[in-house]
Tab-separated table of C-alpha atoms and ligand atoms in Angstrom:
chain	number	residue	atom	x	y	z
A	6	MET	CA	39.868	67.870	-38.514
A	7	THR	CA	42.382	70.635	-37.704
A	8	ARG	CA	43.950	72.461	-40.600
A	9	LEU	CA	46.919	74.768	-40.174
A	10	ALA	CA	48.930	76.534	-42.870
A	11	LEU	CA	52.297	78.144	-42.108
A	12	ARG	CA	53.815	80.643	-44.520
A	13	GLY	CA	57.580	81.268	-44.645
A	14	ASP	CA	60.917	80.393	-46.252
A	15	LEU	CA	61.038	76.593	-46.086
A	16	LEU	CA	64.467	74.973	-45.725
A	17	ASP	CA	65.144	71.248	-45.496
A	18	PHE	CA	67.159	68.444	-47.108
A	19	THR	CA	66.463	65.655	-49.569
A	20	GLY	CA	69.762	63.801	-49.200
A	21	LEU	CA	73.218	63.887	-47.634
A	22	PRO	CA	75.144	67.090	-48.430
A	23	ALA	CA	78.902	66.662	-48.919
A	24	LEU	CA	80.802	68.276	-46.025
A	25	GLY	CA	82.253	71.076	-48.143
A	26	ASP	CA	79.726	71.562	-50.988
A	27	VAL	CA	78.083	74.994	-50.724
A	28	ASP	CA	75.985	74.262	-53.848
A	29	SER	CA	74.741	70.889	-52.633
A	30	PRO	CA	71.853	69.382	-54.615
A	31	ALA	CA	70.598	67.865	-51.338
A	32	VAL	CA	69.366	71.302	-50.176
A	33	ARG	CA	65.705	72.199	-50.711
A	34	PHE	CA	64.868	75.875	-50.272
A	35	ARG	CA	61.338	77.006	-51.018
A	36	PRO	CA	61.101	80.726	-50.239
A	37	ASP	CA	57.690	82.157	-49.384
A	38	HIS	CA	55.783	78.871	-49.480
A	39	TRP	CA	52.904	77.479	-47.453
A	40	LEU	CA	53.302	74.360	-45.343
A	41	LEU	CA	49.906	72.666	-45.006
A	42	ILE	CA	49.286	70.598	-41.875
A	43	GLU	CA	46.222	68.430	-41.301
A	44	ASP	CA	45.663	66.626	-38.000
A	45	GLY	CA	49.311	67.038	-37.065
A	46	ARG	CA	50.754	65.777	-40.324
A	47	ILE	CA	52.262	67.667	-43.255
A	48	VAL	CA	49.963	67.159	-46.252
A	49	ALA	CA	51.301	69.613	-48.842
A	50	VAL	CA	53.750	72.393	-49.622
A	51	GLN	CA	52.650	75.021	-52.102
A	52	ALA	CA	53.416	78.538	-53.297
A	53	GLU	CA	49.788	79.706	-53.382
A	54	ALA	CA	47.762	80.512	-50.288
A	55	PRO	CA	45.292	77.795	-49.211
A	56	GLY	CA	41.548	78.432	-48.961
A	57	GLU	CA	39.528	79.970	-46.148
A	58	ASP	CA	39.049	76.574	-44.507
A	59	TRP	CA	42.688	76.672	-43.351
A	60	ARG	CA	43.867	78.517	-40.250
A	61	ARG	CA	46.662	80.618	-41.679
A	62	GLU	CA	49.759	81.817	-39.836
A	63	ASP	CA	51.731	84.251	-41.915
A	64	HIS	CA	55.447	84.049	-41.088
A	65	ARG	CA	56.556	85.602	-44.356
A	66	GLY	CA	60.169	86.742	-44.117
A	67	ARG	CA	60.964	84.035	-41.554
A	68	LEU	CA	62.673	80.654	-41.901
A	69	ILE	CA	60.805	77.402	-41.327
A	70	LEU	CA	62.853	74.256	-40.674
A	71	PRO	CA	62.091	70.789	-39.385
A	72	GLY	CA	62.380	70.777	-35.590
A	73	PHE	CA	65.893	69.968	-34.437
A	74	VAL	CA	66.791	66.525	-33.125
A	75	ASP	CA	69.301	66.455	-30.252
A	76	THR	CA	70.719	62.930	-30.213
A	77	HIS	CA	72.654	63.143	-26.958
A	78	VAL	CA	71.719	65.270	-23.971
A	79	HIS	CA	71.419	64.738	-20.207
A	80	CYS	CA	68.182	65.827	-18.522
A	81	PRO	CA	69.570	66.027	-14.948
A	82	GLN	CA	72.569	68.117	-15.969
A	83	LEU	CA	70.802	71.456	-16.344
A	84	ASP	CA	71.982	71.906	-12.746
A	85	VAL	CA	75.655	71.771	-13.782
A	86	ILE	CA	75.778	73.363	-17.232
A	87	ALA	CA	78.602	75.935	-17.342
A	88	SER	CA	80.548	74.546	-14.367
A	89	TYR	CA	84.201	75.494	-14.157
A	90	GLY	CA	87.446	73.731	-14.665
A	91	ALA	CA	87.113	69.989	-15.221
A	92	THR	CA	87.835	67.272	-17.751
A	93	LEU	CA	85.549	64.299	-18.244
A	94	LEU	CA	86.371	62.061	-15.269
A	95	ASP	CA	86.636	64.776	-12.609
A	96	TRP	CA	83.632	66.521	-14.213
A	97	LEU	CA	81.569	63.424	-13.424
A	98	GLN	CA	82.813	63.191	-9.833
A	99	THR	CA	82.686	66.893	-9.003
A	100	TYR	CA	79.544	68.086	-10.728
A	101	THR	CA	77.507	65.437	-12.487
A	102	PHE	CA	77.143	62.661	-9.946
A	103	PRO	CA	75.990	64.949	-7.107
A	104	ALA	CA	73.433	66.535	-9.458
A	105	GLU	CA	72.152	63.125	-10.553
A	106	GLN	CA	71.708	61.929	-6.975
A	107	ARG	CA	68.885	64.430	-6.529
A	108	PHE	CA	66.820	62.598	-9.165
A	109	ALA	CA	66.166	59.689	-6.812
A	110	ASP	CA	63.341	61.886	-5.495
A	111	PRO	CA	60.266	61.460	-7.754
A	112	ALA	CA	59.251	65.099	-7.267
A	113	VAL	CA	62.701	66.296	-8.364
A	114	ALA	CA	62.633	63.884	-11.333
A	115	ARG	CA	59.217	65.120	-12.479
A	116	ALA	CA	60.032	68.800	-12.127
A	117	GLY	CA	63.405	68.202	-13.806
A	118	ALA	CA	61.830	66.391	-16.770
A	119	GLU	CA	59.280	69.158	-17.341
A	120	LEU	CA	61.839	71.945	-17.071
A	121	PHE	CA	64.140	70.068	-19.432
A	122	LEU	CA	61.596	69.270	-22.169
A	123	ASP	CA	60.171	72.795	-22.090
A	124	ALA	CA	63.726	74.098	-22.406
A	125	LEU	CA	64.334	71.864	-25.444
A	126	LEU	CA	61.194	73.244	-27.102
A	127	ALA	CA	62.225	76.819	-26.295
A	128	HIS	CA	65.478	76.131	-28.170
A	129	GLY	CA	63.738	74.675	-31.251
A	130	THR	CA	64.460	71.034	-30.429
A	131	THR	CA	61.370	68.867	-30.876
A	132	SER	CA	62.907	65.370	-30.534
A	133	ALA	CA	65.738	64.014	-28.422
A	134	VAL	CA	67.717	61.002	-27.302
A	135	VAL	CA	68.102	61.653	-23.601
A	136	PHE	CA	70.068	60.400	-20.628
A	137	ALA	CA	68.048	60.239	-17.424
A	138	THR	CA	69.756	58.943	-14.262
A	139	VAL	CA	70.208	55.484	-12.755
A	140	HIS	CA	66.872	55.912	-10.952
A	141	ALA	CA	63.936	54.311	-12.780
A	142	VAL	CA	61.736	57.230	-11.790
A	143	SER	CA	63.912	59.697	-13.724
A	144	ALA	CA	63.275	57.952	-17.065
A	145	GLU	CA	59.591	57.436	-16.257
A	146	ALA	CA	59.220	61.152	-15.541
A	147	LEU	CA	60.717	61.917	-18.958
A	148	PHE	CA	58.391	59.479	-20.753
A	149	GLU	CA	55.396	61.007	-18.987
A	150	ALA	CA	56.387	64.604	-19.688
A	151	ALA	CA	57.189	63.858	-23.355
A	152	SER	CA	53.822	62.113	-23.792
A	153	VAL	CA	52.020	65.230	-22.560
A	154	ARG	CA	53.943	67.313	-25.110
A	155	GLY	CA	53.629	64.814	-27.960
A	156	MET	CA	57.400	64.778	-28.460
A	157	ARG	CA	59.448	61.945	-29.941
A	158	LEU	CA	61.593	60.846	-27.014
A	159	ILE	CA	64.141	58.078	-26.708
A	160	THR	CA	65.413	57.327	-23.207
A	161	GLY	CA	65.713	54.684	-20.504
A	162	LYS	CA	67.063	54.369	-17.011
A	163	VAL	CA	70.852	54.584	-16.895
A	164	LEU	CA	72.807	51.420	-16.140
A	165	MET	CA	75.731	51.827	-13.722
A	166	ASP	CA	76.737	49.237	-11.148
A	167	ARG	CA	80.313	50.274	-10.383
A	168	HIS	CA	82.697	53.258	-10.173
A	169	ALA	CA	79.902	55.551	-9.073
A	170	PRO	CA	79.019	56.864	-5.608
A	171	GLU	CA	76.431	55.448	-3.233
A	172	GLY	CA	72.926	56.258	-4.395
A	173	LEU	CA	73.927	56.141	-8.063
A	174	ARG	CA	74.624	52.403	-8.387
A	175	ASP	CA	72.194	49.703	-9.378
A	176	ASP	CA	72.838	45.960	-9.664
A	177	VAL	CA	72.427	43.575	-12.556
A	178	GLU	CA	69.162	41.982	-11.473
A	179	GLY	CA	67.458	45.147	-10.247
A	180	ALA	CA	68.482	46.983	-13.416
A	181	ARG	CA	67.131	44.169	-15.591
A	182	ARG	CA	63.770	44.307	-13.807
A	183	ASP	CA	63.544	48.097	-14.112
A	184	CYS	CA	64.415	47.987	-17.822
A	185	GLU	CA	61.909	45.203	-18.562
A	186	ALA	CA	59.202	47.189	-16.777
A	187	GLN	CA	60.007	50.355	-18.752
A	188	ILE	CA	60.073	48.459	-22.047
A	189	ALA	CA	56.656	46.962	-21.309
A	190	ARG	CA	55.148	50.255	-20.194
A	191	TRP	CA	56.725	52.782	-22.569
A	192	HIS	CA	58.455	51.329	-25.617
A	193	GLY	CA	56.319	52.064	-28.671
A	194	GLN	CA	53.710	53.904	-26.582
A	195	GLY	CA	52.900	57.046	-28.561
A	196	ARG	CA	56.177	58.564	-29.650
A	197	ASN	CA	58.219	57.052	-26.814
A	198	ALA	CA	60.976	54.536	-27.404
A	199	PHE	CA	63.188	52.764	-24.920
A	200	ALA	CA	66.959	52.960	-25.122
A	201	VAL	CA	69.194	50.515	-23.316
A	202	THR	CA	71.360	53.147	-21.647
A	203	VAL	CA	74.820	52.109	-20.553
A	204	ARG	CA	76.435	55.241	-19.127
A	205	PHE	CA	79.830	54.042	-20.377
A	206	ALA	CA	81.994	50.957	-20.172
A	207	ILE	CA	83.661	52.177	-16.965
A	208	THR	CA	80.495	52.276	-14.860
A	209	SER	CA	79.092	48.866	-15.809
A	210	THR	CA	80.482	45.453	-14.877
A	211	PRO	CA	80.896	42.905	-17.691
A	212	GLU	CA	77.874	41.105	-16.187
A	213	GLN	CA	75.745	44.222	-16.513
A	214	LEU	CA	76.923	44.822	-20.074
A	215	ALA	CA	75.965	41.247	-20.925
A	216	MET	CA	72.532	41.760	-19.348
A	217	ALA	CA	72.100	44.936	-21.437
A	218	GLY	CA	73.044	43.032	-24.602
A	219	GLY	CA	70.440	40.421	-23.653
A	220	LEU	CA	67.735	43.091	-23.479
A	221	LEU	CA	68.561	44.206	-27.018
A	222	GLN	CA	68.401	40.634	-28.225
A	223	ARG	CA	65.100	39.834	-26.531
A	224	HIS	CA	63.211	42.954	-27.606
A	225	GLU	CA	62.856	44.050	-31.234
A	226	GLY	CA	63.401	47.686	-32.054
A	227	LEU	CA	65.094	48.953	-28.900
A	228	TYR	CA	67.617	51.759	-29.104
A	229	MET	CA	70.992	51.742	-27.374
A	230	GLN	CA	72.747	54.874	-26.156
A	231	THR	CA	76.106	55.296	-24.501
A	232	HIS	CA	79.373	57.231	-24.578
A	233	VAL	CA	82.491	56.086	-26.424
A	234	ALA	CA	86.089	57.329	-26.745
A	235	GLU	CA	85.444	60.847	-25.500
A	236	ASN	CA	88.641	61.505	-23.562
A	237	LEU	CA	92.122	59.918	-23.508
A	238	ASP	CA	92.150	59.175	-19.745
A	239	GLU	CA	88.790	57.478	-20.162
A	240	VAL	CA	90.092	55.421	-23.110
A	241	ARG	CA	93.111	54.300	-21.008
A	242	TRP	CA	90.878	53.272	-18.090
A	243	VAL	CA	88.630	51.238	-20.377
A	244	LYS	CA	91.714	49.466	-21.733
A	245	GLU	CA	92.714	48.511	-18.159
A	246	LEU	CA	89.225	47.291	-17.308
A	247	PHE	CA	88.725	45.312	-20.537
A	248	PRO	CA	92.215	44.151	-21.604
A	249	GLN	CA	90.757	41.508	-23.929
A	250	ALA	CA	88.854	44.036	-26.075
A	251	ARG	CA	90.500	45.303	-29.268
A	252	SER	CA	89.265	48.835	-28.596
A	253	TYR	CA	86.822	50.806	-26.486
A	254	LEU	CA	84.098	50.376	-29.105
A	255	ASP	CA	84.847	46.650	-29.198
A	256	VAL	CA	83.817	46.374	-25.507
A	257	TYR	CA	80.265	47.248	-26.549
A	258	HIS	CA	80.438	45.027	-29.622
A	259	GLN	CA	81.610	42.024	-27.596
A	260	HIS	CA	78.661	42.421	-25.260
A	261	GLY	CA	76.099	42.564	-28.068
A	262	LEU	CA	75.319	46.239	-27.565
A	263	LEU	CA	75.740	47.570	-31.095
A	264	ASN	CA	72.807	47.603	-33.468
A	265	GLU	CA	71.522	49.928	-36.198
A	266	ARG	CA	69.728	52.006	-33.558
A	267	ALA	CA	72.831	52.495	-31.389
A	268	VAL	CA	73.719	56.130	-30.647
A	269	LEU	CA	77.292	56.545	-29.420
A	270	ALA	CA	78.241	59.968	-28.128
A	271	HIS	CA	81.599	61.538	-29.033
A	272	GLY	CA	83.721	58.860	-30.786
A	273	ILE	CA	86.697	61.211	-30.933
A	274	TRP	CA	89.376	58.580	-30.301
A	275	LEU	CA	88.299	55.853	-32.723
A	276	ASP	CA	90.361	54.213	-35.451
A	277	ASP	CA	89.343	53.094	-38.926
A	278	THR	CA	88.538	49.555	-37.766
A	279	ASP	CA	86.079	51.034	-35.252
A	280	ARG	CA	84.609	53.316	-37.900
A	281	ALA	CA	84.142	50.415	-40.306
A	282	LEU	CA	82.377	48.458	-37.547
A	283	LEU	CA	79.965	51.368	-36.960
A	284	ARG	CA	79.297	51.559	-40.705
A	285	ASP	CA	78.761	47.805	-41.118
A	286	ILE	CA	76.359	47.641	-38.168
A	287	GLY	CA	74.617	50.918	-38.999
A	288	ALA	CA	75.344	52.437	-35.578
A	289	HIS	CA	76.208	56.106	-35.509
A	290	ILE	CA	78.135	58.796	-33.645
A	291	ALA	CA	76.500	61.761	-31.942
A	292	PHE	CA	78.984	64.594	-32.478
A	293	CYS	CA	78.973	66.922	-29.442
A	294	PRO	CA	81.194	69.875	-30.392
A	295	SER	CA	80.440	72.347	-27.601
A	296	SER	CA	80.993	69.656	-24.971
A	297	ASN	CA	84.178	68.434	-26.638
A	298	LEU	CA	85.591	71.964	-26.618
A	299	PHE	CA	84.356	72.836	-23.129
A	300	LEU	CA	85.775	69.704	-21.461
A	301	GLY	CA	88.863	69.772	-23.676
A	302	SER	CA	88.076	66.254	-24.886
A	303	GLY	CA	89.339	66.529	-28.463
A	304	LEU	CA	88.385	67.356	-32.038
A	305	PHE	CA	86.011	64.899	-33.715
A	306	ASN	CA	87.208	63.972	-37.193
A	307	TRP	CA	84.096	64.211	-39.342
A	308	ALA	CA	85.986	63.884	-42.637
A	309	GLU	CA	87.319	60.458	-41.610
A	310	ALA	CA	83.839	59.406	-40.503
A	311	ARG	CA	82.511	60.416	-43.930
A	312	ALA	CA	85.386	58.670	-45.712
A	313	VAL	CA	84.570	55.367	-43.975
A	314	GLY	CA	80.848	56.023	-44.284
A	315	HIS	CA	79.225	55.742	-40.851
A	316	GLY	CA	76.446	58.074	-39.756
A	317	VAL	CA	76.974	61.236	-37.717
A	318	SER	CA	74.279	63.254	-35.964
A	319	MET	CA	74.552	66.467	-33.961
A	320	ALA	CA	74.139	66.704	-30.197
A	321	SER	CA	74.374	69.296	-27.444
A	322	ASP	CA	75.569	66.966	-24.635
A	323	VAL	CA	74.365	69.451	-22.040
A	324	GLY	CA	75.672	69.737	-19.263
A	325	GLY	CA	79.165	69.045	-20.710
A	326	GLY	CA	77.887	71.045	-23.659
A	327	THR	CA	77.287	74.715	-23.050
A	328	SER	CA	73.956	75.304	-24.819
A	329	LEU	CA	70.768	73.410	-25.651
A	330	SER	CA	70.655	75.426	-28.878
A	331	MET	CA	71.332	73.179	-31.863
A	332	LEU	CA	72.252	76.321	-33.808
A	333	ARG	CA	74.982	77.106	-31.300
A	334	THR	CA	75.978	73.446	-31.482
A	335	VAL	CA	76.264	73.430	-35.274
A	336	ALA	CA	78.237	76.684	-35.171
A	337	GLU	CA	80.683	75.028	-32.729
A	338	ALA	CA	80.870	72.021	-35.059
A	339	TYR	CA	82.073	74.326	-37.817
A	340	LYS	CA	84.882	75.583	-35.552
A	341	VAL	CA	85.925	72.078	-34.522
A	342	GLN	CA	86.081	71.049	-38.175
A	343	ALA	CA	88.022	74.229	-39.012
A	344	LEU	CA	90.652	73.173	-36.448
A	345	ARG	CA	90.687	69.800	-38.198
A	346	GLY	CA	91.335	71.504	-41.543
A	347	THR	CA	87.862	70.658	-42.858
A	348	ARG	CA	85.343	73.207	-44.140
A	349	MET	CA	81.874	72.218	-42.964
A	350	THR	CA	78.987	73.871	-44.784
A	351	ALA	CA	75.835	75.065	-43.059
A	352	TRP	CA	74.100	72.362	-45.096
A	353	ALA	CA	76.161	69.533	-43.585
A	354	GLY	CA	75.639	70.847	-40.058
A	355	LEU	CA	71.910	71.534	-40.325
A	356	HIS	CA	71.314	68.228	-42.104
A	357	ALA	CA	72.982	66.362	-39.216
A	358	ALA	CA	70.614	68.120	-36.794
A	359	THR	CA	67.461	67.300	-38.816
A	360	LEU	CA	67.116	64.702	-41.592
A	361	GLY	CA	70.504	63.117	-40.870
A	362	ALA	CA	69.551	62.463	-37.255
A	363	ALA	CA	66.105	61.194	-38.278
A	364	GLN	CA	67.687	58.728	-40.714
A	365	ALA	CA	70.323	57.602	-38.215
A	366	LEU	CA	67.528	56.861	-35.726
A	367	GLY	CA	65.357	55.082	-38.309
A	368	LEU	CA	62.716	57.816	-37.994
A	369	ALA	CA	62.896	59.523	-41.396
A	370	HIS	CA	59.342	58.382	-42.156
A	371	GLU	CA	58.164	60.402	-39.139
A	372	LEU	CA	60.284	63.544	-38.838
A	373	GLY	CA	63.261	65.517	-40.112
A	374	ALA	CA	61.849	66.907	-43.379
A	375	LEU	CA	59.120	69.248	-44.621
A	376	GLU	CA	57.552	66.483	-46.652
A	377	PRO	CA	53.952	65.273	-46.938
A	378	GLY	CA	53.346	62.309	-44.657
A	379	ARG	CA	55.732	63.420	-41.913
A	380	LEU	CA	54.466	64.630	-38.552
A	381	ALA	CA	54.603	68.413	-38.428
A	382	ASP	CA	57.528	68.878	-36.040
A	383	VAL	CA	58.577	72.289	-37.337
A	384	CYS	CA	60.082	75.511	-36.041
A	385	VAL	CA	59.793	79.095	-37.224
A	386	TRP	CA	62.898	81.261	-36.928
A	387	ASP	CA	63.779	84.889	-37.438
A	388	TRP	CA	66.553	85.316	-39.967
A	389	ALA	CA	68.200	87.748	-37.572
A	390	SER	CA	68.016	88.849	-33.956
A	391	GLY	CA	69.693	92.069	-32.847
A	392	PRO	CA	71.483	94.808	-34.807
A	393	VAL	CA	74.649	92.904	-35.778
A	394	ALA	CA	72.835	89.888	-37.180
A	395	GLY	CA	70.260	92.215	-38.756
A	396	HIS	CA	72.980	94.102	-40.580
A	397	ARG	CA	74.748	90.891	-41.586
A	398	ASP	CA	71.514	89.494	-43.027
A	399	ALA	CA	70.904	92.745	-44.911
A	400	VAL	CA	74.370	92.405	-46.440
A	401	ALA	CA	73.598	88.818	-47.458
A	402	THR	CA	70.331	89.782	-49.113
A	403	GLY	CA	71.851	92.707	-51.045
A	404	GLN	CA	70.089	95.487	-49.119
A	405	VAL	CA	73.353	97.241	-48.264
A	406	VAL	CA	74.468	99.212	-51.332
A	407	PRO	CA	76.656	98.792	-53.221
A	408	LEU	CA	77.259	95.258	-51.973
A	409	PRO	CA	75.797	92.561	-54.212
A	410	ALA	CA	73.440	89.944	-52.771
A	411	GLN	CA	75.247	86.823	-51.593
A	412	SER	CA	74.526	83.156	-52.189
A	413	LEU	CA	71.869	81.276	-50.240
A	414	HIS	CA	74.620	79.386	-48.448
A	415	ALA	CA	76.306	82.620	-47.379
A	416	ARG	CA	73.039	83.836	-45.862
A	417	VAL	CA	72.182	80.563	-44.125
A	418	PHE	CA	75.749	80.146	-42.868
A	419	ALA	CA	75.642	83.609	-41.277
A	420	TRP	CA	72.261	82.736	-39.742
A	421	MET	CA	73.576	79.429	-38.378
A	422	THR	CA	76.639	81.132	-36.922
A	423	LEU	CA	74.871	84.117	-35.324
A	424	ALA	CA	71.479	82.679	-34.373
A	425	ASP	CA	70.360	80.950	-31.202
A	426	GLU	CA	67.141	80.444	-29.249
A	427	ARG	CA	66.432	84.176	-29.365
A	428	ASN	CA	65.667	83.740	-33.069
A	429	LEU	CA	62.947	81.175	-32.381
A	430	THR	CA	59.418	82.422	-33.037
A	431	ALA	CA	57.431	79.228	-32.560
A	432	ALA	CA	57.896	75.482	-32.152
A	433	TYR	CA	55.256	72.982	-33.322
A	434	VAL	CA	55.136	69.335	-32.338
A	435	ALA	CA	52.873	67.218	-34.544
A	436	GLY	CA	51.166	70.412	-35.648
A	437	GLN	CA	50.539	71.697	-32.114
A	438	CYS	CA	52.218	74.928	-31.108
A	439	ARG	CA	54.180	73.934	-28.001
A	440	TRP	CA	56.266	77.071	-27.624
A	441	GLN	CA	55.976	80.593	-28.905
A	442	ARG	CA	57.932	83.730	-28.192
A	443	PRO	CA	56.219	85.697	-25.436
A	444	MET	CA	54.520	88.821	-26.731
A	445	PRO	CA	56.124	92.072	-25.573
A	446	ILE	CA	54.232	93.686	-22.707
A	447	PRO	CA	52.403	96.718	-24.113
A	448	ASP	CA	53.223	100.149	-22.709
A	449	PRO	CA	50.725	101.382	-20.101
A	450	VAL	CA	48.196	103.780	-21.609
B	517	ZN	ZN1	77.032	62.762	-22.423
């Protein structure tokens, strides 16, 4: 039996915080507590130190949160993150598709998957819903690399049989065979789950969409991931391709692609009928603020999503997004909501990147909270990195006279806004330390 105890300021959520409630009762903050982990699972949280039979790691003065969940991110797009001057459709043609073509090579796919998952861990993300490429080998490489790291991973080969260049198109029958093989080999194996992965309505024929819907019907418990209503040119093209559909979202609905495990990225240009459909089915939107700003796609309306009542999780959408850091992502979400006239608390943002995502994915029994019974996917963070954030945190905690100490929300909001992967001290997956900050090289004697 392995026993590990982590000491720090524990922050997590017990419910859904209202978007603008800085005093939300859904916040659970347990400063200077011990998180007790036995065989990879959280077994207790307590104020007093555990006995000598526990391996103790003292992170006093640091924050401990559940590992972040990134619900929409593209493994092969690390090659094109931070590429200049495009909107969605020319972004795909100019940058993304050429990068994805490289993943036909199994060696590239394997190296890409390992680089990508290690990068997620180094940013404090311990679980993800990931786009591979159209090549079966790209998804298999991700499943293999995630298994080695013990990470919860949801992916599947991408379906695209039209409007994509040579080398990035499959066909209905070949895609069906590849998906069936991946479901048999990987779905439910360890922490892997298969997602039927339609890139978007534009790159799949109606026949392929119908085949994808058939997969979801035949196999219990599959996820579905895709993009929806990200950009106005895209929405117009979908309308031309599927004139009989009521809306973009309705294309997926008509082909049997929406279920309670469906993750739809963006959803900027939806109407209330679409939102009600998401709510009634239990599907949810992955909000990708840094991508939406970077590609100029639009401002997601979280308040309307809340008013109708469908789920929203937080996602980096790298490479359209500009950072794998979920802290950067949540900070961008605040700015997008500010432009929408909505004040988003740190609680709402951090919840959507932890417990909210876990619930939306049906995984709250496994991850997303510092709660006995959950796997110990947890990250340890410095409250501040660098002199500006250090000073700001000192102001928040009342160490700068004569300024009074500020509220917990004020401190966490400043952390969320200023922090990134440089604040990460260590990342644990199921109780195993999978990333820790390199020690500084000592001066020569
Ligand atoms: Zn995307």
